[in-house]
CSV table of C-alpha atoms in Angstrom, one decimal:
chain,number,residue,atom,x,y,z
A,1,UNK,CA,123.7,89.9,109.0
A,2,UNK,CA,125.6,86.5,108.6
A,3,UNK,CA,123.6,83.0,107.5
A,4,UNK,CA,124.0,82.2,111.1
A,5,UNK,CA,122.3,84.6,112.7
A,6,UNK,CA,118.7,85.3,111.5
A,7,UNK,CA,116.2,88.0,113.6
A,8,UNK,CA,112.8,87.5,111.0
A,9,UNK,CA,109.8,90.2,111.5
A,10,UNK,CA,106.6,89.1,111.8
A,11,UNK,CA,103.6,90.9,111.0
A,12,UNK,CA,101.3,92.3,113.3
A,13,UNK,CA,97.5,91.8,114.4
A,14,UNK,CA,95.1,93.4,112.0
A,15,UNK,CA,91.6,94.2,112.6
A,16,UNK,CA,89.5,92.4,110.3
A,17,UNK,CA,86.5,94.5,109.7
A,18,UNK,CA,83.9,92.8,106.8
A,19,UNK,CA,82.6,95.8,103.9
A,20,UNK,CA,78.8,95.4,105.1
A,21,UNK,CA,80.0,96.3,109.0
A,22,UNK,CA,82.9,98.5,108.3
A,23,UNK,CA,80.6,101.8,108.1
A,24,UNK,CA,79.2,101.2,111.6
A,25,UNK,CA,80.4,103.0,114.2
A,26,UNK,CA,81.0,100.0,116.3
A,27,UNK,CA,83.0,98.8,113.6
A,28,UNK,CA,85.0,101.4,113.3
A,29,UNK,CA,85.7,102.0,116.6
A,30,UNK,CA,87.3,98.3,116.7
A,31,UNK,CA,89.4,98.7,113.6
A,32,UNK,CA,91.2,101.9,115.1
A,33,UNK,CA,91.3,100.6,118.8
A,34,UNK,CA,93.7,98.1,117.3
A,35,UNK,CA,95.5,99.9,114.3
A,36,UNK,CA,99.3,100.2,115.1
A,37,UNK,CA,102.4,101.7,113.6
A,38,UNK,CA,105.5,99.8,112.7
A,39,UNK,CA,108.5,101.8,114.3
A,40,UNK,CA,111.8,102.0,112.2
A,41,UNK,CA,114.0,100.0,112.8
A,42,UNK,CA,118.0,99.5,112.6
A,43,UNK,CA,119.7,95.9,113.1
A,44,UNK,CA,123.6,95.2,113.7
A,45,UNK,CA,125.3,92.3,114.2
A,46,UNK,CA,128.9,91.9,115.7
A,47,UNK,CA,130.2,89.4,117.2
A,48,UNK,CA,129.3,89.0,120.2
A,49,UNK,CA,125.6,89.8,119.1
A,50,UNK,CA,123.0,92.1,117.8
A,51,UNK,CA,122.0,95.2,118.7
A,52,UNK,CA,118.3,96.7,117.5
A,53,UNK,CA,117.3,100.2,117.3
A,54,UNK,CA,113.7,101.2,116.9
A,55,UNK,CA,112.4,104.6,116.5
A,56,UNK,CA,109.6,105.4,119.3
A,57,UNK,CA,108.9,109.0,119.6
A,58,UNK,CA,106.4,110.1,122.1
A,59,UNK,CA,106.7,106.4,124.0
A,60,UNK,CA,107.8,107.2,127.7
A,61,UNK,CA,109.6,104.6,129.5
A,62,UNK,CA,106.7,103.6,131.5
A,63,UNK,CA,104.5,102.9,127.8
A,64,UNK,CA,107.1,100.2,126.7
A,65,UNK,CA,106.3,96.8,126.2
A,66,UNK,CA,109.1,94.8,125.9
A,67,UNK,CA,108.8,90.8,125.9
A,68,UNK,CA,109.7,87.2,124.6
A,69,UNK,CA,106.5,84.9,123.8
A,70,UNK,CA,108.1,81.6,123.0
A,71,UNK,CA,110.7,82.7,120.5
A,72,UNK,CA,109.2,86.0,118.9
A,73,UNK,CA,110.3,89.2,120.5
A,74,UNK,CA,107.6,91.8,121.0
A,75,UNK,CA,107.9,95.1,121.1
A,76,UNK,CA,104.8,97.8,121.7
A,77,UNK,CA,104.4,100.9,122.6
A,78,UNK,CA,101.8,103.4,123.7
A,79,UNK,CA,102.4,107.1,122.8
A,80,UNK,CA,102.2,109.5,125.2
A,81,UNK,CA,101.3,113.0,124.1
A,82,UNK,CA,100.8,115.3,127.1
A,83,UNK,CA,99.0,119.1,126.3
A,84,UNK,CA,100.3,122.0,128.2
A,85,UNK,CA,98.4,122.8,131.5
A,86,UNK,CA,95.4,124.7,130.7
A,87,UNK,CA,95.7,124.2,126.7
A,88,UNK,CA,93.5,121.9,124.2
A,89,UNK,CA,94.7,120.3,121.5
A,90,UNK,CA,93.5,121.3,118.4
A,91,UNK,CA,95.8,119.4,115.9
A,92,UNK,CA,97.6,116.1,116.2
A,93,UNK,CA,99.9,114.5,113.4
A,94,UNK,CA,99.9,111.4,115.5
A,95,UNK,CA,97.0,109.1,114.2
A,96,UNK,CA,98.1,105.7,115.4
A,97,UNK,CA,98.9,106.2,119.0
A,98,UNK,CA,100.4,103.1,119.5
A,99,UNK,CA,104.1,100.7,118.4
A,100,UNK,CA,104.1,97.0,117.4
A,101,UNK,CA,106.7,95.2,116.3
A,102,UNK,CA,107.4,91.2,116.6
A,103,UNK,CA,110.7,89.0,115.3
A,104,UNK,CA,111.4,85.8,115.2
A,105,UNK,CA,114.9,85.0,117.1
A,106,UNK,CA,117.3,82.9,116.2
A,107,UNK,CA,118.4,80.1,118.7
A,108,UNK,CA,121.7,81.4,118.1
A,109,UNK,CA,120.5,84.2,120.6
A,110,UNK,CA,120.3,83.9,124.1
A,111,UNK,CA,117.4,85.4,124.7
A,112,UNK,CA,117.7,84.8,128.4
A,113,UNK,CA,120.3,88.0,128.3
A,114,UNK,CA,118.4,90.5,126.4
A,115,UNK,CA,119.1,94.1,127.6
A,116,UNK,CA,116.8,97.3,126.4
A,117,UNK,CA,116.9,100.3,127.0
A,118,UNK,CA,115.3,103.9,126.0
A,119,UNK,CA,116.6,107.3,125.5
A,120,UNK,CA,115.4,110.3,123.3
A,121,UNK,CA,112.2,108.3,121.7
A,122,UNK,CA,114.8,105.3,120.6
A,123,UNK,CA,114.3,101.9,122.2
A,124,UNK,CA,118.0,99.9,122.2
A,125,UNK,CA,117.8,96.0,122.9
A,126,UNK,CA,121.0,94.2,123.2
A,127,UNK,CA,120.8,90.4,122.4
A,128,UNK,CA,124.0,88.6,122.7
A,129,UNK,CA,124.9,85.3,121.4
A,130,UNK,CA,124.9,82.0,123.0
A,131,UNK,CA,128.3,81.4,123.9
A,132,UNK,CA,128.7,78.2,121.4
A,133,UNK,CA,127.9,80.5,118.1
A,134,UNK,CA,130.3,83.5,119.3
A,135,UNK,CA,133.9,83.4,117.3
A,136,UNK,CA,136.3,81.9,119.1
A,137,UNK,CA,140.4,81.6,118.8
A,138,UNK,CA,141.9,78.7,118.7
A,139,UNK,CA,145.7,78.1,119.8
A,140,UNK,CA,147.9,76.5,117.5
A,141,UNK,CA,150.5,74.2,118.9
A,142,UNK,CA,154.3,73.4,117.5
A,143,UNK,CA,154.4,69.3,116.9
C-alpha cells in the first residue's frame, strides 16, 4: 500500500470477565455471547482505489453487516449453519459463530462510494479514492 493511502485495523470489543466471576455461569455466558472471529483478510491498492477481501464462510447475504461509524469501517457477520431437515447436529467445528472486523480509513478514501459485495463465503468492498489523491496526467505544452 503506498504512504498515501493508509486502511489501519482496529481491534475488536472483548468481554471483560474478572477471575473471581469468570466461573459463573452468568459469566460465562456473557464472555461467549460476545467472543468473535477475525475473518482473513486481503488488501490491494491500485490506482483508482482499494479493494478488500475478507474470508466469511457460513455468513449469508442477509447476516452481513456492513457500515461506516465516523471513519472506521465495520464489518460483522453472523454464521449461518443450517442442519438438514429432520437431522441434529452432533458436531460443529464452528465455535465462534460470529465475524468482526473494524479499519480506520484514510481520508484519501471516499467512503461515500464504497461498494461490497458477497459471493462463495468472501465479502468484496470496493473503496475508491477521492478524485484529488487519484494519479492524474498532465499535458505538456511546446513554448
Amino acid at each position: 500500500m503506498s504512504a498515501q493511502t493508509q486502511l489501519t485495523r482496529t481491534e475488536p470489543d472483548r468481554a471483560q470477565v474478572s477471575s473471581s466471576d469468570a466461573s459463573s455461569p452468568a459469566a460465562r455466558q456473557r464472555a461467549t455471547s460476545r467472543e468473535v472471529a477475525e475473518p482473513a483478510v486481503e488488501i490491494f491498492e491500485d490506482a483508482g482505489g482499494i479493494t478488500l477481501l475478507a474470508d466469511m464462510p457460513g455468513v449469508p447475504r442477509d447476516g452481513l453487516d456492513v457500515r461506516l461509524d465516523g471513519e472506521t469501517l465495520v464489518i460483522e457477520g453472523e454464521v449461518a449453519v443450517a442442519a438438514p431437515e429432520r437431522m441434529r447436529g452432533v458436531w460443529a467445528e464452528v465455535n465462534v459463530p460470529r465475524y468482526r472486523r473494524a479499519f480506520t480509513l484514510s481520508r484519501e478514501l471516499d467512503m461515500a462510494r464504497i461498494e461490497a459485495g458477497v459471493k462463495d463465503g468472501v465479502l468484496t468492498l470496493r473503496i475508491p479514492k477521492q478524485a484529488h489523491a487519484q494519479p492524474r496526467r498532465i499535458a505538456v505544452s511546446t513554448a
